[in-house]
Coordinates of C-alpha atoms and ligand atoms in Angstrom, one line a residue:
M1 CA 39.9 10.4 42.4
R2 CA 37.3 13.3 42.7
K3 CA 38.2 14.3 39.2
V4 CA 37.5 10.9 38.0
L5 CA 34.1 10.9 39.8
C6 CA 32.9 14.3 38.4
G7 CA 34.2 13.1 34.8
L8 CA 31.9 9.9 35.3
L9 CA 29.0 11.9 36.4
T10 CA 29.2 14.4 33.6
V11 CA 29.4 11.5 31.2
M12 CA 26.3 9.8 32.8
L13 CA 24.5 13.1 32.6
F14 CA 25.3 13.6 29.3
L15 CA 24.2 10.1 28.2
T16 CA 20.8 10.4 30.2
G17 CA 20.4 13.8 28.3
C18 CA 20.9 12.1 25.0
K19 CA 18.6 9.3 26.0
E20 CA 16.1 11.8 26.9
K21 CA 16.5 13.8 23.8
I22 CA 16.2 10.6 21.7
I23 CA 13.0 9.6 23.3
E24 CA 11.9 13.0 22.9
E25 CA 12.7 12.9 19.2
K26 CA 11.0 9.5 19.0
Q27 CA 7.7 10.9 20.4
K28 CA 7.7 13.6 17.8
I29 CA 5.4 13.1 14.9
R30 CA 7.1 12.9 11.7
I31 CA 5.6 13.9 8.4
G32 CA 7.4 13.7 5.1
I33 CA 6.3 15.5 1.8
S34 CA 7.5 14.4 -1.7
Y35 CA 6.8 16.8 -4.3
Y36 CA 7.2 16.0 -8.3
D37 CA 9.0 19.4 -9.4
S38 CA 10.7 22.3 -7.3
Y39 CA 10.3 24.3 -10.7
D40 CA 6.4 24.3 -10.5
P41 CA 5.4 27.5 -9.0
F42 CA 1.9 26.3 -8.0
I43 CA 3.2 23.2 -6.2
M44 CA 6.1 25.3 -4.3
E45 CA 3.4 27.6 -3.0
L46 CA 1.3 24.6 -2.0
S47 CA 4.2 22.5 -0.4
S48 CA 5.5 25.8 1.3
R49 CA 2.1 26.1 2.9
I50 CA 1.6 22.8 4.4
E51 CA 5.3 23.0 5.7
K52 CA 4.4 26.5 7.5
Q53 CA 1.4 25.0 8.8
L54 CA 2.9 21.8 10.2
N55 CA 5.8 23.8 11.5
E56 CA 3.4 25.8 13.7
C57 CA 2.3 22.6 15.5
E58 CA 4.4 21.5 18.5
N59 CA 6.3 18.2 18.3
V60 CA 6.3 17.8 14.6
I61 CA 9.2 17.1 12.5
V62 CA 8.5 17.9 8.8
K63 CA 10.9 17.0 6.0
S64 CA 10.1 17.7 2.2
V65 CA 11.9 16.6 -0.8
D66 CA 11.9 17.2 -4.3
S67 CA 11.6 14.2 -6.7
E68 CA 13.1 16.3 -9.7
K69 CA 10.4 14.8 -12.0
S70 CA 11.7 11.0 -11.3
Q71 CA 9.2 8.4 -10.0
S72 CA 12.1 6.1 -9.1
T73 CA 13.6 8.9 -7.0
Q74 CA 10.5 9.4 -5.4
N75 CA 9.8 5.9 -4.6
R76 CA 13.4 5.9 -2.8
Q77 CA 12.5 9.0 -1.2
V78 CA 9.2 7.3 0.2
S79 CA 11.2 4.1 1.2
D80 CA 13.9 6.1 3.1
M81 CA 11.3 7.9 5.1
L82 CA 9.6 4.7 5.9
S83 CA 12.7 3.3 7.2
D84 CA 13.0 6.5 9.1
S85 CA 9.9 5.8 10.8
Y86 CA 7.8 8.6 9.3
D87 CA 4.3 8.6 10.6
V88 CA 2.5 10.1 7.6
I89 CA 3.7 10.6 4.0
C90 CA 2.4 13.1 1.7
V91 CA 3.0 12.5 -2.0
N92 CA 2.5 14.7 -5.0
L93 CA 3.3 11.8 -7.5
V94 CA 5.4 12.1 -10.4
D95 CA 3.7 9.6 -12.7
R96 CA 0.0 9.6 -11.4
T97 CA -0.4 6.3 -13.3
A98 CA 2.4 4.8 -11.1
P99 CA 1.4 4.8 -7.5
K100 CA 1.6 1.1 -6.9
K101 CA 5.2 0.7 -5.5
I102 CA 4.7 3.6 -3.0
I103 CA 1.3 2.2 -1.9
S104 CA 2.6 -1.5 -1.3
M105 CA 5.7 -0.1 0.6
A106 CA 3.4 2.1 2.6
E107 CA 1.0 -0.8 3.2
D108 CA 3.9 -3.1 4.4
S109 CA 5.0 -0.4 7.0
N110 CA 1.2 0.4 7.7
V111 CA 2.0 4.1 7.2
P112 CA -0.9 6.2 5.8
V113 CA -0.4 8.3 2.6
I114 CA -1.8 11.5 1.5
F115 CA -1.6 11.8 -2.5
F116 CA -2.1 15.6 -3.4
N117 CA -2.6 17.3 -6.6
R118 CA -1.7 14.8 -9.2
E119 CA -4.5 12.4 -9.0
L120 CA -4.3 8.8 -9.1
V121 CA -7.1 6.5 -10.6
S122 CA -9.7 5.4 -7.7
Q123 CA -9.0 1.9 -8.4
D124 CA -5.3 2.6 -7.0
L125 CA -6.5 5.0 -4.1
E126 CA -9.1 2.3 -3.2
S127 CA -6.6 -0.6 -3.1
W128 CA -5.7 0.0 0.6
T129 CA -7.7 1.6 3.4
R130 CA -5.1 4.2 4.6
L131 CA -5.0 6.1 1.3
Y132 CA -6.3 9.7 0.9
Y133 CA -6.3 12.2 -2.0
V134 CA -6.4 16.0 -1.6
G135 CA -7.0 18.2 -4.6
A136 CA -9.7 20.1 -6.6
D137 CA -12.3 19.1 -9.4
A138 CA -10.7 19.4 -12.8
G139 CA -14.0 20.1 -14.6
E140 CA -14.9 22.7 -12.5
S141 CA -12.1 25.0 -13.4
G142 CA -12.5 24.0 -16.9
K143 CA -16.1 25.4 -16.7
M144 CA -15.3 28.6 -14.9
Q145 CA -12.4 29.4 -17.2
G146 CA -15.0 28.8 -20.2
E147 CA -17.5 31.1 -18.3
I148 CA -15.0 34.0 -17.7
V149 CA -14.3 33.8 -21.6
S150 CA -17.8 33.6 -22.8
D151 CA -18.9 36.5 -20.3
Y152 CA -16.1 38.5 -21.6
I153 CA -16.6 38.1 -25.2
K154 CA -20.2 39.0 -24.9
E155 CA -19.3 42.2 -23.3
H156 CA -16.6 42.8 -25.6
P157 CA -17.5 42.1 -29.2
E158 CA -14.4 43.6 -30.4
V159 CA -12.5 40.4 -29.3
D160 CA -13.5 39.0 -32.6
K161 CA -10.7 41.3 -34.4
N162 CA -11.6 40.2 -38.0
Q163 CA -15.5 40.2 -37.3
D164 CA -16.0 36.8 -39.1
G165 CA -18.3 35.7 -36.2
K166 CA -15.9 33.1 -34.8
I167 CA -13.3 33.5 -32.2
Q168 CA -9.8 32.0 -33.7
Y169 CA -7.9 30.6 -30.6
I170 CA -4.9 28.5 -29.7
I171 CA -4.7 26.6 -26.5
L172 CA -1.5 25.9 -24.4
E173 CA -1.8 22.5 -22.5
G174 CA -0.2 21.0 -19.5
E175 CA 1.5 17.6 -19.3
T176 CA 0.1 14.9 -21.5
G177 CA -1.8 12.5 -19.3
H178 CA -2.5 14.9 -16.3
Q179 CA -6.0 15.1 -15.3
D180 CA -6.2 18.8 -15.2
A181 CA -4.7 19.1 -18.6
I182 CA -7.0 16.8 -20.3
V183 CA -10.1 17.9 -18.4
R184 CA -9.6 21.5 -18.3
T185 CA -9.0 21.5 -22.1
D186 CA -12.1 19.5 -23.0
V187 CA -14.6 21.6 -20.3
S188 CA -13.4 24.9 -21.2
I189 CA -13.9 24.7 -24.9
Q190 CA -17.1 22.9 -24.4
T191 CA -18.5 25.7 -22.0
I192 CA -17.6 28.5 -24.3
S193 CA -19.4 26.7 -27.3
D194 CA -22.4 25.9 -24.9
A195 CA -22.6 29.6 -24.3
G196 CA -23.2 30.0 -28.2
I197 CA -19.8 31.4 -29.1
V198 CA -18.4 29.8 -32.4
L199 CA -14.9 28.6 -32.0
D200 CA -12.3 28.2 -34.4
K201 CA -9.2 26.4 -33.4
L202 CA -5.9 27.4 -35.0
S203 CA -3.5 25.3 -33.2
F204 CA -2.3 24.0 -29.8
A205 CA 0.9 23.4 -28.0
I206 CA 1.7 21.2 -25.1
A207 CA 3.9 23.4 -22.7
N208 CA 3.7 21.1 -19.5
W209 CA 2.9 23.9 -17.1
N210 CA 5.8 25.7 -17.9
R211 CA 6.4 29.3 -18.6
S212 CA 9.3 29.3 -20.8
Q213 CA 8.2 26.5 -22.9
A214 CA 4.8 28.4 -23.3
C215 CA 6.8 31.3 -24.5
T216 CA 8.9 29.6 -27.1
K217 CA 5.8 27.5 -28.4
T218 CA 3.6 30.8 -28.6
K219 CA 6.4 32.6 -30.4
Q220 CA 6.3 29.9 -33.1
L221 CA 2.7 29.9 -33.2
L222 CA 2.5 33.8 -33.6
S223 CA 5.2 33.4 -36.6
K224 CA 2.6 31.3 -38.3
F225 CA -0.7 33.1 -37.3
N226 CA 0.5 36.5 -36.3
T227 CA -2.5 39.0 -35.2
N228 CA -5.2 36.5 -36.3
I229 CA -5.1 34.9 -32.8
E230 CA -8.0 36.2 -30.8
L231 CA -8.0 33.9 -27.9
I232 CA -5.1 32.2 -26.0
L233 CA -6.5 29.4 -23.5
A234 CA -4.0 28.2 -21.0
N235 CA -4.4 25.3 -18.6
N236 CA -2.5 27.4 -15.9
D237 CA -1.1 30.8 -15.1
E238 CA 2.5 29.7 -15.9
M239 CA 1.8 29.1 -19.4
A240 CA -0.5 32.0 -19.8
I241 CA 2.3 34.3 -18.6
G242 CA 4.6 32.4 -21.1
A243 CA 2.2 33.5 -24.0
I244 CA 2.1 37.1 -22.7
Q245 CA 5.8 37.3 -22.7
A246 CA 5.9 36.0 -26.1
L247 CA 3.3 38.7 -27.3
T248 CA 5.6 41.2 -25.5
E249 CA 8.8 39.9 -27.1
T250 CA 7.4 39.6 -30.5
G251 CA 6.6 43.4 -30.3
I252 CA 2.7 43.1 -31.2
A253 CA 1.0 46.4 -30.6
K254 CA -1.2 45.9 -27.4
E255 CA -4.3 46.9 -29.3
Q256 CA -3.8 43.7 -31.4
W257 CA -3.3 41.2 -28.5
P258 CA -5.6 38.3 -28.2
I259 CA -7.2 37.9 -24.9
V260 CA -5.4 35.6 -22.4
I261 CA -6.6 33.5 -19.5
G262 CA -5.1 31.0 -17.0
I263 CA -6.1 28.9 -14.1
D264 CA -4.4 28.7 -10.6
G265 CA -4.2 32.3 -9.2
T266 CA -0.7 32.1 -8.7
E267 CA 0.9 35.5 -7.1
D268 CA 2.3 36.1 -10.8
G269 CA -1.0 35.0 -12.6
L270 CA -2.8 37.4 -10.1
E271 CA -0.6 40.2 -10.9
Q272 CA -1.0 39.8 -14.4
V273 CA -5.0 40.0 -14.1
K274 CA -4.4 43.3 -12.0
E275 CA -2.3 44.8 -14.9
G276 CA -4.8 43.8 -17.4
N277 CA -2.7 41.4 -19.2
M278 CA -5.0 38.4 -18.7
I279 CA -8.6 38.6 -18.6
G280 CA -8.9 36.5 -15.8
T281 CA -7.7 33.3 -13.8
V282 CA -9.4 30.3 -12.0
Y283 CA -8.2 30.3 -8.3
N284 CA -7.0 26.7 -7.4
D285 CA -7.2 27.0 -3.7
G286 CA -3.8 25.9 -2.6
I287 CA -4.1 27.4 0.9
K288 CA -7.3 25.1 1.4
Q289 CA -5.6 22.1 0.1
A290 CA -2.4 22.8 2.1
D291 CA -4.4 23.2 5.5
A292 CA -6.4 20.1 4.7
I293 CA -3.3 18.1 4.0
A294 CA -1.6 19.7 7.1
D295 CA -4.7 18.9 9.2
L296 CA -5.2 15.4 8.0
S297 CA -1.7 14.3 8.6
I298 CA -1.8 15.3 12.3
A299 CA -5.1 13.5 12.8
L300 CA -3.7 10.3 10.9
A301 CA -0.5 10.6 12.9
K302 CA -2.3 10.9 16.1
N303 CA -4.8 8.3 15.4
E304 CA -7.9 10.7 15.8
S305 CA -11.3 10.6 14.3
L306 CA -11.6 11.6 10.8
D307 CA -15.2 12.6 10.7
S308 CA -14.8 16.4 10.9
F309 CA -13.0 16.1 7.4
N310 CA -16.1 14.9 5.7
L311 CA -14.0 12.9 3.5
K312 CA -16.1 11.8 0.2
N313 CA -15.8 8.0 -0.1
G314 CA -13.8 8.2 3.0
R315 CA -10.8 9.2 1.2
Y316 CA -11.4 12.3 -0.9
I317 CA -11.1 16.1 -0.2
R318 CA -11.5 18.6 -2.9
S319 CA -11.3 22.3 -2.5
P320 CA -13.8 24.5 -4.6
Y321 CA -12.2 26.6 -7.8
Q322 CA -13.3 30.2 -7.7
K323 CA -13.4 32.7 -10.6
V324 CA -11.1 35.8 -10.7
T325 CA -11.4 38.8 -12.9
I326 CA -10.3 42.5 -12.7
E327 CA -13.4 43.1 -10.5
N328 CA -12.2 40.7 -7.5
V329 CA -8.5 40.5 -8.1
D330 CA -7.7 42.4 -5.1
D331 CA -9.4 40.1 -2.7
Y332 CA -7.2 37.4 -3.8
L333 CA -4.0 39.5 -3.8
K334 CA -4.6 40.1 -0.1
L335 CA -4.5 36.6 0.8
L336 CA -1.1 36.4 -0.2
Q337 CA 0.0 39.0 2.1
Ligands
GAL1 C1 -2.1 21.8 -11.4 C2 -1.8 23.2 -11.7 C3 -0.5 23.3 -12.5 C4 0.4 22.3 -12.0 C5 0.1 20.9 -12.0 C6 1.2 20.1 -11.4 O1 -3.2 21.5 -10.7 O2 -2.9 24.0 -12.1 O3 -0.1 24.8 -12.4 O4 1.0 23.0 -10.8 O5 -1.0 21.0 -11.3 O6 0.6 18.8 -11.3
CA2 CA1 -12.6 36.2 -35.7

């Protein structure tokens, strides 16, 4: 009898324990993150920082998932998170022109969404009140890239290797249709021309932010133009690094290399600046963006005031870009330690 009673008591204690555990789990804030592609180093640096910040908060459960470049996969991931009672969902859209499904599902469940890095058009972002965007101003990065290049060329007239008064260049572009690829390309070229430098475009290639695609495409362009290229503009560091790899593997003597510049200030990008292979980069402040995403998620989940975020138009947070050259690269390398 005593044995049976003891057994019953253990089961009851166990069940109460389970129940408490379930209640405890239910009281925790759940934040979901879905990013477009785990092979993108800038996005992975950004997402790991968001996770790290959120994991340091008490009573927060964080789950992040890779959409593997498929919008339908991402829609399914968001739908699952909504069914699992997530409080806030952070979305790095696969297709920035196709957020409608995610918005309508979130609205139906009344769960706020923070979109980041891949910017949806303002009409979509404004289609429901609980939608936010965290990113940066693409035009600013193009302008800074153009300024680093024009300052450098003015100080180093030898960049114009054939001394024809023009800078022969190629440009490596990110994904077609991505706001950063379109705007960085236009503004960077415009800024260099506005500084009085005459540009001569030899060619361009779309390399989708990707190092190995950029390497292959630069090799093709090198076989056509060889040492005539004087400048390689890249919409991001990964593609700039792919170009450097192509220059190295093609065996072109370093004195004959064109100048190369990227954008992002990823760890690998900063190292290339430090080694003198890139004349500079533009720091895309993933730390500020990640911290803003983490803080905003918590505030939204707790239904706190958003006043301290100074949201532009009630929805936008944009971190400023910064110029990085050999002069200040060490300050940025330190941030990564
Ligand atoms: C850009 C970044 C690229 C790439 C892209 C993905 O802001 O510069 O390197 O990560 O976002 O959307
Ligand atoms: Ca020239």
